[in-house]
């Protein structure tokens, strides 16, 4: 499933990360303190089919009544910090210093995007991922208040649909993602969908117009 690399032999750069995603590969670290990276290409890949994505009745009610504001691309550092912090939803993190640094650069270049859920001045949930062509590669999400990662995901799905994205790659499938219609598909099927979606253009900001 994965191949461990010597971080001194293979320098992690924004360009390398973008090429890897387009080949169906993504990097992970052992933990926050580790210098080692894994390049991962799962035999079974997690996706949420955008045409069949599901928003539960209870979440639809939450979306109508929640007191939070949803913003995009306003605070990458706080979002990745939330994703990297151990808490009730995770014991450890795979986000190390190199990943923070390089994805921060990709954010500045416009390839990485965040969806952020704010309660006044407090960031209470969110997610981030990489956008190339008509593919959004979801990386990580977090919540500090109930349902706030679900609110972020629901907004992401609406935004991707509005922008004519063709593929939402979640890498793996969790029980949380299954509630949105997340499924696993074989690597060969994923690679066909990936190649098709990379050949199209999408508009991250379309929902705002």
Coordinates of N, CA and C in Angstrom, one line a residue:
X1 N 0.8 -1.2 0.0 CA 0.0 0.0 0.0 C 0.9 1.3 0.0
X2 N 2.0 1.2 0.7 CA 2.8 2.4 0.8 C 4.2 2.1 0.7
X3 N 5.0 3.1 0.5 CA 6.5 2.9 0.4 C 7.2 4.0 1.2
X4 N 8.0 3.6 2.1 CA 8.7 4.5 3.0 C 9.9 5.1 2.2
X5 N 10.1 6.4 2.3 CA 11.2 7.0 1.6 C 12.2 7.6 2.6
X6 N 13.4 7.8 2.2 CA 14.4 8.5 3.0 C 14.2 10.0 2.7
X7 N 13.9 10.8 3.7 CA 13.6 12.2 3.5 C 14.8 13.0 3.0
X8 N 16.0 12.4 3.2 CA 17.2 13.1 2.7 C 17.5 12.8 1.3
X9 N 16.9 11.7 0.8 CA 17.1 11.3 -0.6 C 16.1 11.9 -1.5
X10 N 14.9 12.1 -1.0 CA 13.8 12.6 -1.8 C 13.3 13.9 -1.1
X11 N 13.6 15.0 -1.6 CA 13.2 16.3 -1.0 C 11.7 16.5 -1.3
X12 N 10.9 16.7 -0.3 CA 9.5 17.0 -0.5 C 9.4 18.5 -0.9
X13 N 8.8 18.7 -2.1 CA 8.6 20.0 -2.6 C 7.2 20.2 -3.1
X14 N 6.7 21.4 -3.3 CA 5.4 21.6 -3.8 C 5.2 20.9 -5.2
X15 N 6.2 21.0 -6.0 CA 6.1 20.4 -7.4 C 6.0 18.9 -7.3
X16 N 6.8 18.3 -6.4 CA 6.7 16.8 -6.3 C 5.4 16.4 -5.7
X17 N 4.8 17.1 -4.8 CA 3.5 16.8 -4.3 C 2.4 16.9 -5.4
X18 N 2.5 17.9 -6.2 CA 1.5 18.0 -7.2 C 1.6 16.9 -8.3
X19 N 2.8 16.5 -8.6 CA 3.0 15.4 -9.5 C 2.5 14.1 -8.9
X20 N 2.8 13.9 -7.6 CA 2.4 12.7 -7.0 C 0.8 12.6 -7.0
X21 N 0.1 13.7 -6.7 CA -1.3 13.6 -6.7 C -1.8 13.2 -8.0
X22 N -1.2 13.8 -9.1 CA -1.7 13.5 -10.4 C -1.4 12.0 -10.8
X23 N -0.5 11.4 -10.1 CA -0.2 9.9 -10.3 C -1.0 9.1 -9.3
X24 N -1.9 9.7 -8.5 CA -2.6 8.9 -7.6 C -1.9 8.5 -6.3
X25 N -0.9 9.3 -5.9 CA -0.1 9.0 -4.8 C -0.1 10.3 -3.8
X26 N -0.1 10.0 -2.5 CA 0.0 11.2 -1.6 C 0.9 10.9 -0.5
X27 N 1.5 11.9 0.2 CA 2.4 11.7 1.2 C 1.8 11.7 2.6
X28 N 2.3 10.9 3.5 CA 1.9 11.0 4.9 C 3.2 10.8 5.8
X29 N 3.2 11.3 7.0 CA 4.3 11.1 7.9 C 3.9 10.0 9.0
X30 N 4.9 9.5 9.6 CA 4.6 8.5 10.7 C 3.8 9.2 11.9
X31 N 4.3 10.4 12.2 CA 3.6 11.2 13.3 C 4.2 12.6 13.2
X32 N 3.7 13.5 14.1 CA 4.1 14.9 14.0 C 5.5 15.1 14.2
X33 N 6.2 14.3 14.9 CA 7.6 14.5 15.2 C 8.6 13.8 14.2
X34 N 8.0 12.9 13.3 CA 8.8 12.1 12.4 C 9.3 13.0 11.2
X35 N 10.5 12.6 10.8 CA 11.0 13.2 9.6 C 10.8 12.3 8.4
X36 N 10.4 11.1 8.6 CA 10.1 10.1 7.5 C 8.7 10.3 6.9
X37 N 8.6 10.0 5.6 CA 7.4 10.1 4.9 C 7.0 8.8 4.3
X38 N 5.7 8.5 4.1 CA 5.3 7.4 3.3 C 4.6 8.0 2.1
X39 N 4.9 7.4 0.9 CA 4.1 7.7 -0.3 C 3.0 6.6 -0.4
X40 N 1.8 7.0 -0.4 CA 0.7 6.1 -0.3 C -0.2 6.0 -1.5
X41 N -0.5 4.8 -2.0 CA -1.4 4.6 -3.1 C -2.2 3.3 -2.7
X42 N -3.4 3.5 -2.1 CA -4.1 2.4 -1.5 C -4.7 1.5 -2.7
X43 N -4.7 0.2 -2.4 CA -5.4 -0.7 -3.3 C -6.9 -0.4 -3.5
X44 N -7.5 0.0 -2.4 CA -8.9 0.5 -2.4 C -8.9 1.9 -2.0
X45 N -9.5 2.8 -2.9 CA -9.4 4.2 -2.7 C -10.7 4.8 -2.3
X46 N -10.7 5.7 -1.3 CA -11.9 6.3 -0.8 C -12.3 7.5 -1.7
X47 N -13.6 7.6 -2.1 CA -14.1 8.7 -2.8 C -15.5 9.0 -2.3
X48 N -16.0 10.2 -2.5 CA -17.4 10.5 -2.3 C -17.9 10.9 -3.7
X49 N -18.7 10.1 -4.4 CA -19.3 10.4 -5.7 C -20.1 11.7 -5.6
X50 N -19.7 12.8 -6.2 CA -20.4 14.0 -6.0 C -21.9 14.0 -6.5
X51 N -22.1 13.2 -7.5 CA -23.5 13.1 -8.0 C -24.4 12.4 -7.1
X52 N -23.8 11.6 -6.2 CA -24.6 10.8 -5.2 C -24.4 11.1 -3.8
X53 N -23.7 12.2 -3.5 CA -23.3 12.6 -2.1 C -24.6 12.8 -1.3
X54 N -24.6 12.4 -0.1 CA -25.8 12.4 0.7 C -25.6 13.3 1.9
X55 N -26.6 14.1 2.2 CA -26.7 14.9 3.4 C -27.9 14.5 4.2
X56 N -27.6 14.0 5.4 CA -28.7 13.4 6.2 C -29.7 14.4 6.6
X57 N -30.9 13.9 7.0 CA -31.9 14.8 7.4 C -31.5 15.6 8.6
X58 N -30.8 15.0 9.6 CA -30.4 15.7 10.8 C -29.4 16.7 10.5
X59 N -28.5 16.4 9.5 CA -27.4 17.4 9.2 C -28.1 18.6 8.4
X60 N -29.1 18.3 7.5 CA -29.7 19.4 6.8 C -30.4 20.3 7.8
X61 N -30.9 19.8 8.9 CA -31.5 20.7 9.9 C -30.4 21.5 10.6
X62 N -29.3 20.8 10.9 CA -28.2 21.6 11.5 C -27.7 22.7 10.6
X63 N -27.6 22.4 9.3 CA -27.2 23.4 8.4 C -28.1 24.6 8.3
X64 N -29.4 24.4 8.6 CA -30.4 25.5 8.5 C -30.3 26.3 9.8
X65 N -29.9 25.7 10.9 CA -30.1 26.4 12.2 C -28.8 26.7 13.0
X66 N -27.6 26.2 12.5 CA -26.4 26.4 13.3 C -26.0 27.9 13.3
X67 N -25.3 28.3 14.4 CA -25.0 29.7 14.6 C -23.6 30.1 14.0
X68 N -23.0 29.2 13.3 CA -21.6 29.4 12.9 C -21.5 30.1 11.5
X69 N -20.4 30.6 11.2 CA -20.1 31.1 9.9 C -19.1 30.2 9.2
X70 N -19.3 30.0 7.9 CA -18.4 29.2 7.1 C -17.6 30.1 6.2
X71 N -16.3 29.9 6.2 CA -15.4 30.7 5.4 C -14.5 29.8 4.6
X72 N -13.9 30.3 3.6 CA -12.9 29.5 2.8 C -11.6 30.3 2.7
X73 N -10.5 29.6 2.8 CA -9.2 30.2 2.5 C -8.8 31.4 3.3
X74 N -9.3 31.5 4.5 CA -8.9 32.7 5.3 C -7.8 32.4 6.3
X75 N -7.6 31.2 6.8 CA -6.6 30.9 7.8 C -6.1 29.5 7.7
X76 N -5.2 29.3 6.7 CA -4.6 27.9 6.5 C -3.9 27.4 7.8
X77 N -3.1 28.3 8.4 CA -2.3 27.8 9.5 C -3.2 27.3 10.6
X78 N -4.3 28.0 11.0 CA -5.1 27.6 12.0 C -5.9 26.3 11.6
X79 N -6.2 26.2 10.4 CA -6.9 25.0 9.9 C -6.0 23.7 10.0
X80 N -4.8 23.8 9.5 CA -3.9 22.7 9.6 C -3.5 22.4 11.0
X81 N -3.4 23.4 11.8 CA -3.2 23.2 13.3 C -4.3 22.4 13.9
X82 N -5.5 22.7 13.5 CA -6.7 22.0 14.1 C -6.6 20.5 13.6
X83 N -6.3 20.3 12.3 CA -6.2 19.0 11.8 C -5.1 18.2 12.4
X84 N -4.0 18.9 12.8 CA -2.8 18.2 13.4 C -2.9 18.0 14.9
X85 N -3.9 18.5 15.5 CA -3.9 18.4 17.0 C -4.7 17.2 17.4
X86 N -4.1 16.4 18.3 CA -4.8 15.2 18.9 C -6.0 15.7 19.7
X87 N -7.0 14.9 19.7 CA -8.2 15.3 20.5 C -9.1 14.1 20.6
X88 N -10.4 14.4 20.8 CA -11.4 13.3 21.0 C -11.6 12.6 19.7
X89 N -11.3 13.2 18.5 CA -11.6 12.5 17.2 C -10.3 11.9 16.7
X90 N -9.2 12.0 17.4 CA -7.9 11.3 16.9 C -6.9 11.2 18.0
X91 N -6.2 10.2 18.1 CA -5.1 10.0 19.1 C -3.8 10.6 18.7
X92 N -3.5 10.4 17.4 CA -2.2 10.9 16.8 C -2.5 11.6 15.5
X93 N -1.4 12.2 15.0 CA -1.5 12.9 13.7 C -0.4 12.5 12.8
X94 N -0.7 12.5 11.5 CA 0.4 12.2 10.5 C 0.9 13.5 9.9
X95 N 0.5 14.6 10.4 CA 0.9 15.9 9.8 C 2.2 16.4 10.5
X96 N 3.3 16.3 9.8 CA 4.6 16.8 10.4 C 5.0 18.1 9.9
X97 N 6.1 18.6 10.3 CA 6.6 19.9 10.0 C 6.7 20.1 8.5
X98 N 7.3 19.1 7.8 CA 7.5 19.2 6.3 C 6.1 19.3 5.6
X99 N 5.2 18.6 6.0 CA 3.8 18.7 5.4 C 3.2 20.0 5.7
X100 N 3.3 20.5 6.9 CA 2.8 21.9 7.2 C 3.4 22.9 6.2
X101 N 4.7 22.8 6.1 CA 5.5 23.8 5.4 C 5.1 23.8 3.9
X102 N 5.2 22.6 3.3 CA 4.9 22.5 1.8 C 3.5 22.7 1.5
X103 N 2.6 22.3 2.3 CA 1.2 22.5 2.0 C 0.8 24.0 2.2
X104 N 1.5 24.6 3.1 CA 1.4 26.1 3.3 C 1.8 26.8 2.0
X105 N 2.9 26.4 1.4 CA 3.3 27.0 0.2 C 2.3 26.7 -1.0
X106 N 1.8 25.5 -1.0 CA 0.7 25.2 -2.0 C -0.5 26.0 -1.8
X107 N -0.8 26.3 -0.5 CA -1.9 27.2 -0.2 C -1.7 28.6 -0.8
X108 N -0.4 29.1 -0.6 CA -0.1 30.4 -1.2 C -0.1 30.5 -2.7
X109 N 0.1 29.3 -3.3 CA 0.1 29.2 -4.8 C -1.3 29.0 -5.3
X110 N -2.3 28.7 -4.4 CA -3.7 28.5 -4.9 C -4.1 27.1 -5.1
X111 N -3.3 26.1 -4.8 CA -3.6 24.7 -5.0 C -4.3 24.1 -3.8
X112 N -4.0 24.6 -2.6 CA -4.6 24.1 -1.4 C -5.7 25.0 -0.9
X113 N -6.8 24.5 -0.5 CA -7.9 25.3 -0.1 C -8.4 24.8 1.3
X114 N -9.0 25.7 2.0 CA -9.6 25.4 3.3 C -11.1 25.7 3.4
X115 N -11.8 24.9 4.1 CA -13.2 25.3 4.5 C -13.2 25.4 6.0
X116 N -13.6 26.5 6.6 CA -13.4 26.8 8.0 C -14.8 27.1 8.6
X117 N -15.0 26.6 9.8 CA -16.3 26.9 10.5 C -15.9 27.7 11.7
X118 N -16.4 28.9 11.8 CA -16.1 29.8 12.9 C -17.3 30.0 13.8
X119 N -17.0 30.1 15.1 CA -17.9 30.6 16.1 C -17.4 31.9 16.7
X120 N -17.8 33.0 16.1 CA -17.3 34.3 16.4 C -15.8 34.3 16.1
X121 N -14.9 34.5 17.0 CA -13.5 34.6 16.7 C -12.8 33.2 16.8
X122 N -13.6 32.2 17.1 CA -13.0 30.8 17.3 C -13.2 29.9 16.2
X123 N -12.1 29.3 15.7 CA -12.2 28.2 14.7 C -12.6 26.9 15.3
X124 N -13.8 26.4 15.0 CA -14.3 25.3 15.7 C -14.4 24.0 14.8
X125 N -14.0 24.1 13.6 CA -14.0 23.0 12.7 C -13.5 23.4 11.3
X126 N -13.2 22.4 10.5 CA -12.7 22.7 9.2 C -12.0 21.5 8.5
X127 N -11.6 21.8 7.3 CA -10.9 20.8 6.5 C -10.0 21.5 5.5
X128 N -9.0 20.8 4.9 CA -8.2 21.3 3.8 C -8.0 20.2 2.8
X129 N -7.6 20.6 1.6 CA -7.3 19.7 0.6 C -6.7 20.4 -0.6
X130 N -6.4 19.6 -1.6 CA -5.6 20.0 -2.8 C -6.6 20.0 -4.0
X131 N -6.5 21.1 -4.8 CA -7.4 21.1 -6.0 C -6.5 21.2 -7.2
X132 N -6.7 20.2 -8.1 CA -6.0 20.1 -9.4 C -7.0 19.7 -10.5
X133 N -7.1 20.5 -11.5 CA -8.1 20.2 -12.6 C -9.5 20.2 -12.0
X134 N -10.2 19.1 -12.2 CA -11.6 19.0 -11.6 C -11.6 17.9 -10.5
X135 N -10.4 17.8 -9.8 CA -10.3 16.9 -8.7 C -10.1 17.7 -7.4
X136 N -10.7 17.3 -6.3 CA -10.4 17.8 -5.0 C -9.9 16.6 -4.2
X137 N -8.7 16.7 -3.7 CA -8.1 15.7 -2.9 C -8.2 16.1 -1.4
X138 N -9.2 15.5 -0.7 CA -9.4 15.9 0.7 C -8.2 15.3 1.5
X139 N -7.7 16.1 2.4 CA -6.5 15.7 3.2 C -6.9 15.4 4.7
X140 N -7.5 16.3 5.3 CA -7.8 16.1 6.8 C -8.9 17.1 7.2
X141 N -9.6 16.7 8.3 CA -10.6 17.6 8.8 C -10.6 17.5 10.4
X142 N -11.3 18.4 11.0 CA -11.3 18.4 12.5 C -12.6 19.1 13.0
X143 N -12.9 18.8 14.2 CA -14.0 19.6 14.9 C -13.6 19.8 16.3
X144 N -14.0 21.0 16.8 CA -13.9 21.3 18.3 C -15.3 21.4 18.9
X145 N -16.3 21.5 18.1 CA -17.7 21.5 18.5 C -18.5 20.5 17.7
X146 N -19.6 19.9 18.2 CA -20.3 18.9 17.6 C -20.8 19.3 16.2
X147 N -20.6 18.4 15.2 CA -21.0 18.5 13.9 C -20.3 19.5 13.0
X148 N -19.2 20.2 13.6 CA -18.6 21.3 12.8 C -17.7 20.7 11.6
X149 N -17.2 19.5 11.7 CA -16.5 19.0 10.6 C -17.5 18.5 9.5
X150 N -18.7 18.1 10.0 CA -19.8 17.8 9.0 C -20.3 19.0 8.3
X151 N -20.4 20.1 9.0 CA -20.8 21.4 8.4 C -19.8 21.7 7.3
X152 N -18.5 21.6 7.6 CA -17.4 21.9 6.6 C -17.5 21.0 5.4
X153 N -17.8 19.7 5.6 CA -17.9 18.7 4.5 C -19.1 19.0 3.6
X154 N -20.2 19.3 4.3 CA -21.4 19.7 3.5 C -21.2 20.9 2.6
X155 N -20.5 21.9 3.2 CA -20.2 23.1 2.4 C -19.2 22.7 1.2
X156 N -18.2 21.9 1.5 CA -17.3 21.5 0.5 C -18.0 20.8 -0.7
X157 N -18.9 19.9 -0.4 CA -19.7 19.1 -1.4 C -20.5 20.1 -2.3
X158 N -21.1 21.1 -1.6 CA -21.9 22.1 -2.4 C -21.0 22.9 -3.3
X159 N -19.9 23.3 -2.8 CA -18.9 24.1 -3.5 C -18.4 23.3 -4.7
X160 N -18.0 22.1 -4.5 CA -17.5 21.3 -5.6 C -18.5 21.0 -6.7
X161 N -19.7 20.8 -6.3 CA -20.8 20.6 -7.3 C -21.0 21.9 -8.1
X162 N -21.0 23.0 -7.4 CA -21.2 24.3 -8.1 C -20.1 24.6 -9.1
X163 N -18.9 24.1 -8.7 CA -17.7 24.4 -9.5 C -17.4 23.4 -10.6
X164 N -18.3 22.4 -10.8 CA -18.1 21.4 -11.8 C -16.9 20.5 -11.6
X165 N -16.7 20.2 -10.3 CA -15.7 19.2 -10.0 C -16.2 17.8 -10.4
X166 N -15.3 16.9 -10.7 CA -15.7 15.6 -11.1 C -15.3 14.5 -10.1
X167 N -14.4 14.8 -9.2 CA -13.9 13.8 -8.3 C -13.6 14.4 -7.0
X168 N -14.2 13.8 -5.9 CA -13.8 14.1 -4.5 C -13.1 12.9 -3.9
X169 N -11.8 13.0 -3.9 CA -10.9 11.9 -3.4 C -10.8 12.1 -1.9
X170 N -11.2 11.1 -1.1 CA -11.1 11.1 0.4 C -9.9 10.2 0.9
X171 N -9.2 9.6 -0.1 CA -8.1 8.7 0.2 C -8.5 7.4 0.9
X172 N -9.1 7.5 2.0 CA -9.7 6.3 2.7 C -11.2 6.6 3.0
X173 N -11.9 5.6 3.6 CA -13.3 5.8 3.9 C -13.4 5.5 5.4
X174 N -14.0 6.4 6.1 CA -14.3 6.3 7.6 C -15.8 6.2 7.7
X175 N -16.3 5.8 8.9 CA -17.7 5.8 9.2 C -18.3 7.2 9.0
X176 N -17.5 8.3 9.4 CA -17.9 9.7 9.2 C -18.2 10.0 7.7
X177 N -17.3 9.5 6.8 CA -17.4 9.8 5.4 C -18.5 9.0 4.8
X178 N -18.7 7.8 5.3 CA -19.8 7.0 4.8 C -21.2 7.7 4.9
X179 N -21.3 8.5 5.9 CA -22.6 9.2 6.1 C -22.9 10.2 5.0
X180 N -21.8 10.6 4.2 CA -22.0 11.4 3.1 C -22.0 10.7 1.8
X181 N -22.0 9.3 1.8 CA -22.0 8.5 0.6 C -20.6 8.0 0.2
X182 N -19.6 8.1 1.1 CA -18.3 7.7 0.8 C -18.2 6.2 0.5
X183 N -17.5 5.8 -0.5 CA -17.3 4.4 -0.9 C -15.8 4.2 -1.2
X184 N -15.5 2.9 -1.3 CA -14.2 2.5 -1.7 C -14.3 1.9 -3.1
X185 N -13.3 2.3 -4.0 CA -13.2 1.7 -5.3 C -11.8 1.2 -5.6
X186 N -11.7 0.2 -6.4 CA -10.3 -0.4 -6.7 C -9.4 0.7 -7.3
X187 N -8.1 0.5 -7.1 CA -7.2 1.5 -7.6 C -7.3 1.7 -9.1
X188 N -7.5 0.6 -9.9 CA -7.6 0.8 -11.3 C -8.8 1.7 -11.7
X189 N -9.9 1.5 -11.0 CA -11.1 2.3 -11.3 C -10.8 3.8 -10.9
X190 N -10.2 4.0 -9.8 CA -9.8 5.3 -9.3 C -8.9 6.0 -10.3
X191 N -7.9 5.3 -10.8 CA -7.0 5.9 -11.8 C -7.7 6.4 -13.1
X192 N -8.7 5.6 -13.5 CA -9.5 6.0 -14.7 C -10.3 7.3 -14.4
X193 N -10.9 7.3 -13.2 CA -11.7 8.5 -12.8 C -10.7 9.7 -12.6
X194 N -9.6 9.5 -12.1 CA -8.6 10.5 -11.8 C -8.1 11.1 -13.2
X195 N -7.8 10.3 -14.1 CA -7.3 10.8 -15.4 C -8.3 11.6 -16.1
X196 N -9.6 11.2 -16.0 CA -10.7 11.9 -16.7 C -10.9 13.3 -16.0
X197 N -10.9 13.3 -14.7 CA -11.1 14.6 -13.9 C -10.0 15.5 -14.1
X198 N -8.8 15.0 -14.2 CA -7.6 15.9 -14.3 C -7.6 16.6 -15.7
X199 N -8.4 16.0 -16.7 CA -8.4 16.6 -18.0 C -9.5 17.7 -18.1
X200 N -10.2 18.0 -17.0 CA -11.2 19.0 -17.1 C -10.9 20.2 -16.1
X201 N -11.5 21.3 -16.3 CA -11.3 22.4 -15.4 C -12.5 22.6 -14.5
X202 N -12.2 23.1 -13.3 CA -13.3 23.4 -12.3 C -13.0 24.7 -11.7
X203 N -14.0 25.3 -11.0 CA -14.0 26.6 -10.5 C -14.3 26.6 -9.0
X204 N -13.3 26.7 -8.2 CA -13.5 26.7 -6.7 C -14.4 27.8 -6.3
X205 N -14.4 29.0 -7.0 CA -15.1 30.1 -6.5 C -16.5 30.3 -7.2
X206 N -16.9 29.3 -8.0 CA -18.2 29.5 -8.7 C -19.4 29.7 -7.8
X207 N -19.4 29.0 -6.7 CA -20.5 29.1 -5.8 C -20.7 30.5 -5.2
X208 N -19.7 31.4 -5.3 CA -19.8 32.7 -4.8 C -20.3 33.7 -5.8
X209 N -20.5 33.3 -7.0 CA -21.0 34.2 -8.0 C -22.5 34.0 -8.4

